[in-house]
XYZ file of C-alpha atoms in Angstrom:
400
model
C 122.067 53.285 81.205
C 118.681 54.126 79.497
C 117.062 54.635 83.011
C 119.686 57.086 84.111
C 119.516 58.797 80.688
C 115.596 59.572 81.039
C 115.894 60.235 84.530
C 118.725 63.330 83.261
C 116.236 64.625 80.848
C 113.398 64.605 83.131
C 115.277 66.925 85.655
C 116.419 69.079 83.065
C 112.809 69.685 81.588
C 111.713 70.393 85.408
C 114.538 72.824 85.568
C 113.771 74.587 82.617
C 110.120 75.945 84.020
C 112.436 77.674 86.964
C 112.130 81.362 86.237
C 115.524 83.242 86.201
C 115.786 85.319 89.378
C 116.508 88.929 88.529
C 118.018 91.911 90.742
C 116.300 94.857 89.627
C 117.844 98.565 90.357
C 115.806 98.907 93.821
C 117.790 96.832 96.277
C 121.268 97.919 94.531
C 120.691 101.350 93.964
C 117.426 103.597 95.366
C 117.021 103.819 99.031
C 114.073 102.671 100.982
C 112.672 105.916 100.841
C 112.586 106.003 97.182
C 111.499 102.572 96.394
C 108.077 103.404 97.539
C 107.460 105.467 94.691
C 104.949 103.447 92.534
C 101.574 104.963 93.735
C 101.140 108.571 91.845
C 97.527 108.877 90.942
C 96.339 108.522 87.550
C 93.765 111.032 87.554
C 95.686 113.648 86.520
C 98.074 111.718 83.587
C 95.227 109.120 82.178
C 94.371 110.339 78.660
C 98.053 111.777 78.028
C 98.033 112.318 74.407
C 99.628 109.773 71.958
C 101.075 112.023 69.475
C 104.700 112.243 68.082
C 105.545 114.916 70.095
C 105.352 113.106 73.181
C 105.971 109.634 72.244
C 108.434 107.771 70.037
C 107.380 104.612 69.111
C 109.586 101.749 68.031
C 108.509 98.671 66.577
C 109.705 95.760 64.714
C 109.357 93.749 61.592
C 110.587 90.492 61.395
C 109.689 87.884 63.821
C 112.185 85.486 65.509
C 111.660 81.555 66.010
C 110.652 80.491 69.284
C 113.509 78.656 70.731
C 112.870 75.364 72.825
C 114.006 74.539 76.857
C 115.765 71.112 76.015
C 119.179 70.683 78.079
C 118.251 73.892 80.364
C 119.992 73.396 83.599
C 120.297 76.411 85.525
C 118.200 77.472 88.242
C 117.648 81.003 89.448
C 120.351 83.603 88.724
C 120.994 86.628 90.680
C 123.165 89.638 88.476
C 123.996 92.576 90.080
C 124.739 96.094 88.199
C 127.575 98.119 88.062
C 126.538 100.846 86.326
C 127.732 103.875 88.240
C 125.761 106.347 86.670
C 122.429 105.208 88.155
C 123.974 105.484 91.679
C 123.200 109.499 91.255
C 119.324 108.643 91.120
C 117.819 110.976 93.615
C 116.240 109.785 96.574
C 112.237 109.908 96.681
C 109.763 108.959 98.805
C 106.222 108.105 98.238
C 105.083 111.781 99.876
C 106.783 113.289 96.896
C 105.900 111.218 94.389
C 102.195 111.954 95.416
C 102.833 115.851 95.295
C 103.149 115.935 92.138
C 100.052 115.000 90.880
C 97.104 116.713 90.850
C 94.223 114.115 92.877
C 91.129 115.242 90.806
C 89.092 111.811 90.756
C 86.511 111.043 93.044
C 86.407 107.899 94.770
C 83.362 105.489 93.336
C 81.976 102.698 95.417
C 82.749 99.114 94.084
C 81.375 95.940 94.786
C 83.315 94.055 97.349
C 81.462 90.650 97.555
C 82.305 89.508 101.460
C 81.712 85.812 100.291
C 83.447 85.447 97.327
C 85.795 82.887 98.662
C 87.077 80.069 96.657
C 84.979 77.509 98.764
C 81.793 79.642 98.134
C 79.319 79.992 95.523
C 77.907 83.947 96.364
C 77.359 85.241 92.797
C 80.381 87.464 91.625
C 79.423 90.550 88.949
C 80.473 91.351 86.041
C 81.632 94.794 84.516
C 83.268 96.259 88.085
C 86.142 95.241 89.850
C 85.824 93.220 93.356
C 88.299 91.281 95.674
C 88.856 87.825 96.280
C 91.287 85.848 98.298
C 93.143 82.433 97.774
C 93.951 81.387 100.992
C 97.063 79.737 100.418
C 98.579 82.662 98.452
C 97.073 86.136 98.283
C 93.956 88.318 97.650
C 93.540 90.110 94.138
C 91.002 92.687 92.711
C 89.190 90.776 89.387
C 87.241 91.997 86.664
C 84.800 90.080 84.319
C 83.923 91.681 81.352
C 80.196 92.253 81.102
C 77.638 89.346 79.425
C 77.441 89.281 75.937
C 74.648 87.190 75.633
C 72.165 89.500 74.809
C 69.628 87.658 77.239
C 70.192 84.333 75.467
C 70.155 80.922 76.669
C 73.014 81.614 79.388
C 73.158 78.439 80.794
C 74.293 76.305 78.241
C 76.682 79.307 76.946
C 80.447 78.873 77.539
C 82.437 82.487 77.221
C 85.935 81.989 76.870
C 88.602 84.868 77.555
C 92.011 85.411 77.689
C 93.639 86.354 81.032
C 95.237 89.525 81.702
C 97.568 88.966 84.962
C 99.116 92.407 86.412
C 101.837 92.560 88.855
C 102.143 95.635 90.385
C 105.470 97.445 91.928
C 106.634 98.349 95.356
C 104.347 100.640 97.513
C 103.217 101.199 101.280
C 100.253 98.650 101.150
C 98.803 99.500 103.997
C 95.241 98.789 103.011
C 93.118 95.879 101.271
C 93.949 95.166 97.640
C 90.726 96.896 96.414
C 91.943 99.807 98.194
C 95.386 99.962 96.874
C 93.745 99.108 93.252
C 91.120 101.436 92.751
C 90.708 104.453 95.396
C 91.131 107.263 94.005
C 92.622 110.123 96.549
C 89.961 112.312 98.658
C 90.442 115.231 101.096
C 90.715 112.443 104.130
C 92.205 109.673 102.178
C 95.302 108.922 100.308
C 94.769 107.125 96.672
C 95.848 103.436 96.547
C 99.453 102.601 95.751
C 98.724 100.855 92.522
C 95.985 103.210 90.721
C 98.082 103.471 87.547
C 97.688 100.044 86.582
C 94.445 98.471 84.557
C 92.109 97.572 87.464
C 91.581 101.024 88.165
C 90.817 102.195 84.634
C 88.568 99.354 84.875
C 87.002 100.630 87.854
C 86.326 103.954 86.935
C 85.118 102.646 83.313
C 87.848 104.353 81.754
C 89.531 101.472 80.070
C 89.717 100.838 76.622
C 87.323 99.058 74.927
C 89.666 96.397 73.681
C 90.289 95.584 77.887
C 87.381 95.980 78.994
C 84.866 94.063 76.760
C 87.654 91.297 75.900
C 89.993 90.352 78.645
C 89.449 88.856 82.252
C 91.925 90.693 84.405
C 93.084 89.823 87.838
C 95.813 91.679 90.090
C 97.352 89.750 92.841
C 98.357 91.806 95.820
C 101.476 90.961 97.514
C 99.210 91.950 101.090
C 98.962 94.307 103.882
C 102.598 95.158 105.164
C 104.078 93.543 102.772
C 106.180 95.969 100.244
C 106.173 94.161 96.432
C 105.354 91.109 94.940
C 108.917 90.815 93.505
C 110.110 89.587 97.198
C 107.421 86.712 96.841
C 108.327 83.052 96.018
C 107.652 82.984 91.946
C 105.969 79.335 92.715
C 103.254 81.086 94.876
C 102.621 83.733 91.814
C 102.178 80.858 89.344
C 100.487 78.847 92.060
C 97.831 81.729 92.134
C 97.377 82.028 88.278
C 96.607 78.323 88.397
C 94.154 78.429 91.138
C 92.397 81.586 90.085
C 91.948 79.826 86.590
C 90.336 77.048 88.305
C 88.130 79.214 90.822
C 86.539 81.415 88.194
C 85.330 78.825 86.267
C 83.434 77.184 88.750
C 81.606 80.632 89.945
C 77.997 81.653 89.961
C 77.935 85.084 88.256
C 74.940 87.522 89.231
C 73.587 87.513 85.539
C 72.617 84.468 86.019
C 75.263 82.415 83.979
C 76.828 79.349 86.313
C 79.322 76.414 86.193
C 81.883 76.781 83.568
C 79.761 79.633 81.401
C 83.289 81.742 82.175
C 86.240 79.815 80.752
C 89.934 80.769 80.723
C 92.076 80.033 77.774
C 94.649 78.862 79.246
C 96.916 79.264 75.587
C 96.353 83.115 76.153
C 97.112 83.993 79.399
C 99.401 87.316 79.343
C 101.315 89.485 81.961
C 101.677 93.432 82.774
C 104.454 93.961 84.731
C 105.099 97.477 86.149
C 108.687 98.669 87.609
C 109.561 95.947 90.245
C 106.345 93.709 88.796
C 107.969 93.984 85.316
C 111.431 92.631 86.729
C 109.080 90.273 87.842
C 106.919 89.587 84.733
C 110.143 88.980 82.514
C 111.560 86.062 84.899
C 108.334 84.530 84.784
C 108.139 84.907 81.388
C 110.795 82.417 81.143
C 108.660 79.675 82.444
C 107.063 79.862 78.631
C 103.647 79.927 80.069
C 102.388 83.297 78.841
C 101.806 83.964 75.767
C 102.315 87.999 75.650
C 103.887 90.372 77.942
C 103.609 94.515 78.558
C 106.369 96.015 80.610
C 106.541 99.557 82.034
C 109.424 100.944 83.629
C 111.586 97.921 83.479
C 113.857 97.507 86.492
C 116.748 95.018 85.917
C 119.925 96.965 85.317
C 122.055 93.879 84.388
C 122.380 91.816 81.261
C 120.290 88.941 81.324
C 121.781 85.835 81.065
C 122.253 83.795 78.091
C 119.764 80.840 79.230
C 117.234 83.255 80.259
C 117.238 85.140 76.515
C 116.964 81.545 74.763
C 113.388 81.238 77.062
C 112.236 84.359 75.870
C 112.793 83.968 72.327
C 109.430 83.705 70.486
C 107.468 85.431 73.210
C 105.685 88.716 72.677
C 107.122 91.562 74.655
C 106.199 95.138 74.579
C 107.765 97.482 76.710
C 107.317 101.159 77.739
C 109.808 103.389 79.587
C 110.221 107.081 79.673
C 113.526 109.107 79.213
C 112.973 110.788 81.946
C 112.147 108.178 84.236
C 114.028 108.952 87.737
C 113.515 105.713 89.558
C 115.003 103.202 86.925
C 116.944 104.771 83.772
C 115.619 103.855 80.470
C 118.794 102.295 80.025
C 117.318 99.183 81.679
C 114.761 98.806 79.015
C 117.313 99.585 76.458
C 119.774 96.540 77.454
C 116.538 94.092 77.692
C 115.285 95.053 74.142
C 119.282 94.894 72.825
C 119.487 91.324 74.496
C 116.652 90.043 72.821
C 117.136 91.497 69.290
C 121.188 90.488 69.332
C 120.135 86.360 70.450
C 118.757 86.475 66.759
C 121.449 88.161 65.225
C 119.189 91.703 64.821
C 120.973 95.188 65.040
C 117.976 97.124 66.467
C 114.228 97.295 67.617
C 112.968 97.179 63.933
C 114.829 93.736 63.407
C 111.984 92.261 66.046
C 108.921 92.392 64.255
C 105.762 92.164 66.200
C 107.564 90.142 68.573
C 109.283 92.948 70.170
C 107.977 96.153 70.873
C 109.409 99.249 72.176
C 107.544 102.508 73.035
C 109.760 105.326 74.633
C 108.249 108.414 76.074
C 109.728 111.551 76.072
C 109.501 113.692 79.236
C 106.527 116.107 79.668
C 107.852 117.694 82.744
C 111.907 118.249 83.165
C 113.304 118.034 86.781
C 116.750 118.964 85.934
C 116.067 122.429 87.825
C 115.759 120.409 91.146
C 113.144 120.263 93.965
C 110.216 117.780 94.407
C 107.883 118.753 91.573
C 107.520 115.746 88.780
C 109.867 113.361 90.866
C 108.736 110.076 89.832
C 106.303 111.227 87.402
C 107.888 109.368 84.515
C 108.312 105.823 86.179
C 104.787 105.925 86.682
C 103.381 107.603 83.268
C 105.158 104.781 81.171
C 102.439 102.431 82.947
C 99.474 104.859 82.703
C 100.532 105.437 78.818
C 100.715 101.289 78.660
C 97.277 100.932 80.448
C 95.420 103.440 78.720
C 96.463 102.453 75.522
C 93.991 100.779 73.184
C 96.644 99.375 70.985
C 98.652 97.256 73.713
C 95.001 95.318 74.077
C 94.518 95.156 70.613
C 98.050 93.437 70.051
C 97.577 91.113 72.795
C 94.301 89.882 71.464
C 96.138 89.714 68.001
C 98.760 87.057 69.487
C 97.950 83.263 69.321
């Protein structure tokens, strides 16, 4: 009887590590032509003013207690949305969204070491964006902060960094990871699908110093011909993060640091998700392997199951969403925030302390008159505001 009881506890503990599978708004209400609208180029939107007239900031006061995972016995769950209001969302395609931005940023050369493979020891750069590949899961773009030793004894110095894992949204994904995350629009080439996320700002040296000086950043890429990371097995993404942590600590760096000179603090691995990637980030956060989550244009339209909410308790989450989002209605994020706060007995986001933060963006463009101009812009803008915000990375650094 003791062995049976012990075995059941082990099984339940293992099940507790399985993230919930949430159904985003994409599959329920957005047509195939509109699902690929996450590639609005950053050049026309980066540096948006963060003033009270353009952004409403709602942050909370009291920190809820973290709830453990004991006696959890539920696996992936799928909840379909029955909100009829979203059924009238317009059908958007990639061309319509791309045409709503002014593509002004020129393409810049980036380091892409052809031999930066897990089983090789080619020097890898710091302070720029480059591409790697785990042969068992995904390719990815990577950024390592510049050397801070100032010419000191690098061979004996171990620099430990927090890790930011960036999860992109849906896209056409017709090129390499490096192209899709960093390619600016040019007269003969379209922009990458995911240039509204941190790797682009890092590649153009426009990122806040709180990000560029302090975080190792990795953005796994679903691959050519695939639509979204959301469609991938959750275990693959977790396996990639584990592989990356080991891989980067074994590399030789171009500045001469070798071996374990770069280390990832396993207790400070955070997620940045956009659109479908934000729904995926919430699912992964239920494994409680991440110490902070930033969400932009969250797209799950249902109500989180009670057990999923319990698994998220105590995990810091900062949500960005525009009231003018015409891809995923802001109600998606409202419901997420309400669920997290209500579970702890709060009445609004101000009861969430530094654990739950919510930034609502006031639309900068009114699409009520019809036409294609500006469609999808507010959906992408939420990610651009979060990506370029110094406060976001300062907040992540403050988390223990």
